[in-house]
């Protein structure tokens, strides 16, 4: 009778201890596993959202400068005018989309230059007043009568003129482009758009349709100070880092209206190089 109760007490104590140990291990595993999984899931989700945001919003600032070439200004007779290289500088904002299409807007200042080089000998008619135009002699009396009047006299004229004609432009441009990836470092972007040009100064010389020298400036009648042009271009970019790139571009514009009423459209080509900062 004394031994039986002792065995039962010991068996009950062992059973309770084992259950306590099992419960403790089970609770530890259950509490630690979900915490680890939740942390891993949140970090991955945040990283994926940030990557998607950067990829879909690639904005760039562009700073470039170079030369401007024109096809002469199109004011009256251009036989003695020759286009020369000028200057151009531009600041632009570009946006690239994930699809490869993008847009660009910019503000630029350009100086267009041409040379007026006249070396000409021609024949002109000069109006002369109160000159002897006829002499009459009376055959009977021998009296001589002289008649006076107006007449035109032809003479040869030589002219030598040399001057440099200039146009200063402030331009706003907008275009769409397509990104073509050549390699990890190189990109190519053809574009098409429109450009508004505002003439801020104009000065030069040319020959008019009567072969007379025409001097013009901003106050000359029939000079248009606002031009609208279509544009096509191509840009090559080289990625230095994730933030900085080098670029070179060529853009050709063709005005839809004339600078001068008796002239033709202004055509210009801008060759620029510069840097790009990716925001």
mmCIF file of N, CA, C and O in Angstrom, residues 94-157:
data_model
loop_
_atom_site.group_PDB
_atom_site.id
_atom_site.type_symbol
_atom_site.label_atom_id
_atom_site.label_comp_id
_atom_site.label_asym_id
_atom_site.label_seq_id
_atom_site.Cartn_x
_atom_site.Cartn_y
_atom_site.Cartn_z
ATOM 1 N N UNK A 94 14.104 66.356 -70.746
ATOM 2 C CA UNK A 94 13.722 65.159 -71.472
ATOM 3 C C UNK A 94 13.023 64.196 -70.527
ATOM 4 O O UNK A 94 13.334 64.133 -69.340
ATOM 5 N N UNK A 95 12.100 63.425 -71.077
ATOM 6 C CA UNK A 95 11.403 62.393 -70.302
ATOM 7 C C UNK A 95 11.375 61.111 -71.122
ATOM 8 O O UNK A 95 10.885 61.101 -72.246
ATOM 9 N N UNK A 96 11.923 60.046 -70.549
ATOM 10 C CA UNK A 96 11.928 58.731 -71.198
ATOM 11 C C UNK A 96 10.940 57.814 -70.493
ATOM 12 O O UNK A 96 10.931 57.728 -69.257
ATOM 13 N N UNK A 97 10.162 57.097 -71.267
ATOM 14 C CA UNK A 97 9.201 56.151 -70.716
ATOM 15 C C UNK A 97 9.718 54.726 -70.864
ATOM 16 O O UNK A 97 10.644 54.460 -71.630
ATOM 17 N N UNK A 98 9.104 53.819 -70.146
ATOM 18 C CA UNK A 98 9.496 52.421 -70.176
ATOM 19 C C UNK A 98 9.344 51.835 -71.573
ATOM 20 O O UNK A 98 10.119 50.963 -71.990
ATOM 21 N N UNK A 99 8.372 52.319 -72.337
ATOM 22 C CA UNK A 99 8.113 51.802 -73.682
ATOM 23 C C UNK A 99 9.197 52.174 -74.685
ATOM 24 O O UNK A 99 9.272 51.610 -75.768
ATOM 25 N N UNK A 100 10.048 53.165 -74.335
ATOM 26 C CA UNK A 100 11.067 53.637 -75.265
ATOM 27 C C UNK A 100 10.723 54.963 -75.898
ATOM 28 O O UNK A 100 11.593 55.657 -76.414
ATOM 29 N N UNK A 101 9.445 55.341 -75.861
ATOM 30 C CA UNK A 101 9.032 56.645 -76.379
ATOM 31 C C UNK A 101 9.229 57.708 -75.307
ATOM 32 O O UNK A 101 9.159 57.427 -74.105
ATOM 33 N N UNK A 102 9.462 58.924 -75.735
ATOM 34 C CA UNK A 102 9.635 60.022 -74.796
ATOM 35 C C UNK A 102 9.340 61.357 -75.444
ATOM 36 O O UNK A 102 8.947 61.424 -76.617
ATOM 37 N N UNK A 103 9.502 62.412 -74.680
ATOM 38 C CA UNK A 103 9.306 63.764 -75.208
ATOM 39 C C UNK A 103 10.392 64.674 -74.668
ATOM 40 O O UNK A 103 11.056 64.353 -73.681
ATOM 41 N N UNK A 104 10.575 65.809 -75.319
ATOM 42 C CA UNK A 104 11.573 66.781 -74.891
ATOM 43 C C UNK A 104 11.079 68.189 -75.176
ATOM 44 O O UNK A 104 10.392 68.432 -76.174
ATOM 45 N N UNK A 105 11.411 69.105 -74.294
ATOM 46 C CA UNK A 105 11.125 70.522 -74.480
ATOM 47 C C UNK A 105 12.411 71.280 -74.176
ATOM 48 O O UNK A 105 13.249 70.813 -73.394
ATOM 49 N N UNK A 106 12.579 72.449 -74.820
ATOM 50 C CA UNK A 106 13.827 73.168 -74.615
ATOM 51 C C UNK A 106 13.728 74.647 -74.926
ATOM 52 O O UNK A 106 12.802 75.097 -75.620
ATOM 53 N N UNK A 107 14.683 75.381 -74.410
ATOM 54 C CA UNK A 107 14.831 76.818 -74.657
ATOM 55 C C UNK A 107 16.245 77.041 -75.163
ATOM 56 O O UNK A 107 17.218 76.568 -74.553
ATOM 57 N N UNK A 108 16.383 77.752 -76.280
ATOM 58 C CA UNK A 108 17.711 77.934 -76.874
ATOM 59 C C UNK A 108 17.903 79.358 -77.381
ATOM 60 O O UNK A 108 16.935 80.078 -77.647
ATOM 61 N N UNK A 109 19.159 79.739 -77.506
ATOM 62 C CA UNK A 109 19.546 81.008 -78.123
ATOM 63 C C UNK A 109 20.509 80.695 -79.262
ATOM 64 O O UNK A 109 21.443 79.897 -79.100
ATOM 65 N N UNK A 110 20.276 81.307 -80.419
ATOM 66 C CA UNK A 110 21.100 81.027 -81.594
ATOM 67 C C UNK A 110 21.461 82.317 -82.314
ATOM 68 O O UNK A 110 20.683 83.276 -82.337
ATOM 69 N N UNK A 111 22.645 82.311 -82.894
ATOM 70 C CA UNK A 111 23.111 83.397 -83.751
ATOM 71 C C UNK A 111 23.345 82.819 -85.150
ATOM 72 O O UNK A 111 24.171 81.915 -85.315
ATOM 73 N N UNK A 112 22.600 83.325 -86.126
ATOM 74 C CA UNK A 112 22.767 82.914 -87.519
ATOM 75 C C UNK A 112 23.560 83.992 -88.255
ATOM 76 O O UNK A 112 23.322 85.187 -88.053
ATOM 77 N N UNK A 113 24.484 83.567 -89.101
ATOM 78 C CA UNK A 113 25.404 84.512 -89.746
ATOM 79 C C UNK A 113 25.486 84.207 -91.240
ATOM 80 O O UNK A 113 25.492 83.041 -91.653
ATOM 81 N N UNK A 114 25.539 85.279 -92.043
ATOM 82 C CA UNK A 114 25.850 85.152 -93.463
ATOM 83 C C UNK A 114 26.692 86.350 -93.898
ATOM 84 O O UNK A 114 26.665 87.409 -93.266
ATOM 85 N N UNK A 115 27.438 86.175 -94.989
ATOM 86 C CA UNK A 115 28.305 87.234 -95.499
ATOM 87 C C UNK A 115 27.730 87.804 -96.787
ATOM 88 O O UNK A 115 27.348 87.053 -97.689
ATOM 89 N N UNK A 116 27.665 89.131 -96.849
ATOM 90 C CA UNK A 116 27.265 89.828 -98.077
ATOM 91 C C UNK A 116 28.538 90.369 -98.722
ATOM 92 O O UNK A 116 29.171 91.281 -98.203
ATOM 93 N N UNK A 117 28.922 89.768 -99.832
ATOM 94 C CA UNK A 117 30.183 90.102 -100.506
ATOM 95 C C UNK A 117 29.858 90.512 -101.944
ATOM 96 O O UNK A 117 29.656 89.664 -102.816
ATOM 97 N N UNK A 118 29.830 91.820 -102.186
ATOM 98 C CA UNK A 118 29.457 92.358 -103.498
ATOM 99 C C UNK A 118 30.684 92.939 -104.193
ATOM 100 O O UNK A 118 31.351 93.815 -103.661
ATOM 101 N N UNK A 119 30.947 92.430 -105.375
ATOM 102 C CA UNK A 119 32.008 92.954 -106.238
ATOM 103 C C UNK A 119 31.415 92.980 -107.646
ATOM 104 O O UNK A 119 31.454 91.992 -108.373
ATOM 105 N N UNK A 120 30.842 94.133 -108.040
ATOM 106 C CA UNK A 120 29.987 94.164 -109.219
ATOM 107 C C UNK A 120 30.222 95.431 -110.037
ATOM 108 O O UNK A 120 30.276 96.539 -109.488
ATOM 109 N N UNK A 121 30.338 95.236 -111.330
ATOM 110 C CA UNK A 121 30.346 96.338 -112.293
ATOM 111 C C UNK A 121 29.137 96.175 -113.194
ATOM 112 O O UNK A 121 28.962 95.125 -113.821
ATOM 113 N N UNK A 122 28.300 97.203 -113.276
ATOM 114 C CA UNK A 122 27.103 97.117 -114.105
ATOM 115 C C UNK A 122 26.857 98.452 -114.806
ATOM 116 O O UNK A 122 27.570 99.437 -114.589
ATOM 117 N N UNK A 123 25.862 98.491 -115.669
ATOM 118 C CA UNK A 123 25.496 99.693 -116.429
ATOM 119 C C UNK A 123 24.216 100.259 -115.853
ATOM 120 O O UNK A 123 23.242 99.524 -115.631
ATOM 121 N N UNK A 124 24.220 101.545 -115.603
ATOM 122 C CA UNK A 124 23.037 102.199 -115.051
ATOM 123 C C UNK A 124 22.643 103.384 -115.938
ATOM 124 O O UNK A 124 23.465 103.939 -116.670
ATOM 125 N N UNK A 125 21.370 103.727 -115.852
ATOM 126 C CA UNK A 125 20.852 104.909 -116.560
ATOM 127 C C UNK A 125 20.646 106.016 -115.547
ATOM 128 O O UNK A 125 19.941 105.824 -114.541
ATOM 129 N N UNK A 126 21.248 107.189 -115.831
ATOM 130 C CA UNK A 126 21.167 108.333 -114.922
ATOM 131 C C UNK A 126 20.290 109.408 -115.532
ATOM 132 O O UNK A 126 20.451 109.780 -116.708
ATOM 133 N N UNK A 127 19.361 109.903 -114.757
ATOM 134 C CA UNK A 127 18.486 110.976 -115.219
ATOM 135 C C UNK A 127 19.205 112.316 -115.065
ATOM 136 O O UNK A 127 19.700 112.645 -113.988
ATOM 137 N N UNK A 128 19.249 113.092 -116.194
ATOM 138 C CA UNK A 128 19.914 114.401 -116.212
ATOM 139 C C UNK A 128 18.908 115.447 -116.666
ATOM 140 O O UNK A 128 18.193 115.261 -117.669
ATOM 141 N N UNK A 129 18.822 116.558 -115.950
ATOM 142 C CA UNK A 129 17.883 117.634 -116.285
ATOM 143 C C UNK A 129 18.611 118.799 -116.973
ATOM 144 O O UNK A 129 19.798 119.039 -116.714
ATOM 145 N N UNK A 130 17.842 119.502 -117.848
ATOM 146 C CA UNK A 130 18.305 120.734 -118.498
ATOM 147 C C UNK A 130 19.625 120.530 -119.248
ATOM 148 O O UNK A 130 20.599 121.248 -119.057
ATOM 149 N N UNK A 131 19.592 119.564 -120.120
ATOM 150 C CA UNK A 131 20.754 119.319 -120.978
ATOM 151 C C UNK A 131 20.344 119.534 -122.433
ATOM 152 O O UNK A 131 19.163 119.532 -122.792
ATOM 153 N N UNK A 132 21.330 119.735 -123.301
ATOM 154 C CA UNK A 132 21.072 119.932 -124.723
ATOM 155 C C UNK A 132 20.641 118.599 -125.327
ATOM 156 O O UNK A 132 21.367 117.600 -125.260
ATOM 157 N N UNK A 133 19.432 118.576 -125.835
ATOM 158 C CA UNK A 133 18.947 117.349 -126.445
ATOM 159 C C UNK A 133 18.882 117.429 -127.976
ATOM 160 O O UNK A 133 18.851 116.416 -128.657
ATOM 161 N N UNK A 134 18.890 118.685 -128.506
ATOM 162 C CA UNK A 134 18.843 118.820 -129.974
ATOM 163 C C UNK A 134 19.316 120.212 -130.393
ATOM 164 O O UNK A 134 19.053 121.189 -129.703
ATOM 165 N N UNK A 135 19.991 120.274 -131.574
ATOM 166 C CA UNK A 135 20.442 121.555 -132.158
ATOM 167 C C UNK A 135 19.906 121.656 -133.584
ATOM 168 O O UNK A 135 20.120 120.756 -134.407
ATOM 169 N N UNK A 136 19.190 122.786 -133.855
ATOM 170 C CA UNK A 136 18.588 123.000 -135.171
ATOM 171 C C UNK A 136 19.270 124.183 -135.863
ATOM 172 O O UNK A 136 19.529 125.221 -135.247
ATOM 173 N N UNK A 137 19.567 124.037 -137.168
ATOM 174 C CA UNK A 137 20.206 125.110 -137.954
ATOM 175 C C UNK A 137 19.282 125.488 -139.114
ATOM 176 O O UNK A 137 18.879 124.624 -139.905
ATOM 177 N N UNK A 138 18.939 126.781 -139.187
ATOM 178 C CA UNK A 138 18.085 127.270 -140.259
ATOM 179 C C UNK A 138 18.905 127.315 -141.554
ATOM 180 O O UNK A 138 19.941 127.994 -141.623
ATOM 181 N N UNK A 139 18.429 126.613 -142.569
ATOM 182 C CA UNK A 139 19.189 126.518 -143.825
ATOM 183 C C UNK A 139 19.177 127.829 -144.629
ATOM 184 O O UNK A 139 20.032 128.051 -145.477
ATOM 185 N N UNK A 140 18.219 128.703 -144.364
ATOM 186 C CA UNK A 140 18.133 129.972 -145.098
ATOM 187 C C UNK A 140 18.979 131.039 -144.426
ATOM 188 O O UNK A 140 19.795 131.715 -145.050
ATOM 189 N N UNK A 141 18.724 131.192 -143.112
ATOM 190 C CA UNK A 141 19.417 132.265 -142.389
ATOM 191 C C UNK A 141 20.694 131.789 -141.718
ATOM 192 O O UNK A 141 21.527 132.591 -141.309
ATOM 193 N N UNK A 142 20.800 130.502 -141.543
ATOM 194 C CA UNK A 142 21.977 129.981 -140.856
ATOM 195 C C UNK A 142 21.930 130.107 -139.350
ATOM 196 O O UNK A 142 22.927 129.878 -138.664
ATOM 197 N N UNK A 143 20.747 130.474 -138.807
ATOM 198 C CA UNK A 143 20.610 130.637 -137.364
ATOM 199 C C UNK A 143 20.538 129.260 -136.682
ATOM 200 O O UNK A 143 19.857 128.358 -137.137
ATOM 201 N N UNK A 144 21.233 129.146 -135.569
ATOM 202 C CA UNK A 144 21.284 127.887 -134.805
ATOM 203 C C UNK A 144 20.393 128.008 -133.573
ATOM 204 O O UNK A 144 20.517 128.973 -132.809
ATOM 205 N N UNK A 145 19.529 127.034 -133.415
ATOM 206 C CA UNK A 145 18.632 126.991 -132.248
ATOM 207 C C UNK A 145 18.946 125.740 -131.418
ATOM 208 O O UNK A 145 19.021 124.622 -131.952
ATOM 209 N N UNK A 146 19.105 125.941 -130.134
ATOM 210 C CA UNK A 146 19.424 124.824 -129.232
ATOM 211 C C UNK A 146 18.220 124.534 -128.339
ATOM 212 O O UNK A 146 17.659 125.448 -127.720
ATOM 213 N N UNK A 147 17.839 123.221 -128.232
ATOM 214 C CA UNK A 147 16.731 122.810 -127.369
ATOM 215 C C UNK A 147 17.289 122.080 -126.143
ATOM 216 O O UNK A 147 18.181 121.240 -126.251
ATOM 217 N N UNK A 148 16.714 122.441 -124.994
ATOM 218 C CA UNK A 148 17.118 121.850 -123.726
ATOM 219 C C UNK A 148 15.960 120.997 -123.175
ATOM 220 O O UNK A 148 14.781 121.274 -123.411
ATOM 221 N N UNK A 149 16.308 119.995 -122.374
ATOM 222 C CA UNK A 149 15.290 119.135 -121.768
ATOM 223 C C UNK A 149 15.927 118.096 -120.843
ATOM 224 O O UNK A 149 17.105 118.168 -120.486
ATOM 225 N N UNK A 150 15.118 117.103 -120.451
ATOM 226 C CA UNK A 150 15.591 116.017 -119.587
ATOM 227 C C UNK A 150 16.002 114.821 -120.444
ATOM 228 O O UNK A 150 15.401 114.552 -121.494
ATOM 229 N N UNK A 151 16.973 114.098 -119.953
ATOM 230 C CA UNK A 151 17.452 112.936 -120.706
ATOM 231 C C UNK A 151 18.023 111.894 -119.745
ATOM 232 O O UNK A 151 18.303 112.190 -118.572
ATOM 233 N N UNK A 152 18.174 110.677 -120.245
ATOM 234 C CA UNK A 152 18.791 109.584 -119.484
ATOM 235 C C UNK A 152 20.137 109.241 -120.107
ATOM 236 O O UNK A 152 20.233 109.083 -121.317
ATOM 237 N N UNK A 153 21.120 109.158 -119.252
ATOM 238 C CA UNK A 153 22.465 108.891 -119.740
ATOM 239 C C UNK A 153 22.961 107.576 -119.127
ATOM 240 O O UNK A 153 22.878 107.377 -117.909
ATOM 241 N N UNK A 154 23.454 106.681 -119.942
ATOM 242 C CA UNK A 154 23.981 105.415 -119.468
ATOM 243 C C UNK A 154 25.452 105.543 -119.086
ATOM 244 O O UNK A 154 26.223 106.212 -119.765
ATOM 245 N N UNK A 155 25.778 104.885 -117.971
ATOM 246 C CA UNK A 155 27.162 104.909 -117.501
ATOM 247 C C UNK A 155 27.474 103.592 -116.778
ATOM 248 O O UNK A 155 26.569 102.871 -116.342
ATOM 249 N N UNK A 156 28.741 103.295 -116.659
ATOM 250 C CA UNK A 156 29.164 102.086 -115.966
ATOM 251 C C UNK A 156 29.447 102.412 -114.504
ATOM 252 O O UNK A 156 30.005 103.458 -114.172
ATOM 253 N N UNK A 157 29.068 101.465 -113.640
ATOM 254 C CA UNK A 157 29.193 101.675 -112.198
ATOM 255 C C UNK A 157 29.899 100.469 -111.564
ATOM 256 O O UNK A 157 29.574 99.315 -111.841
#
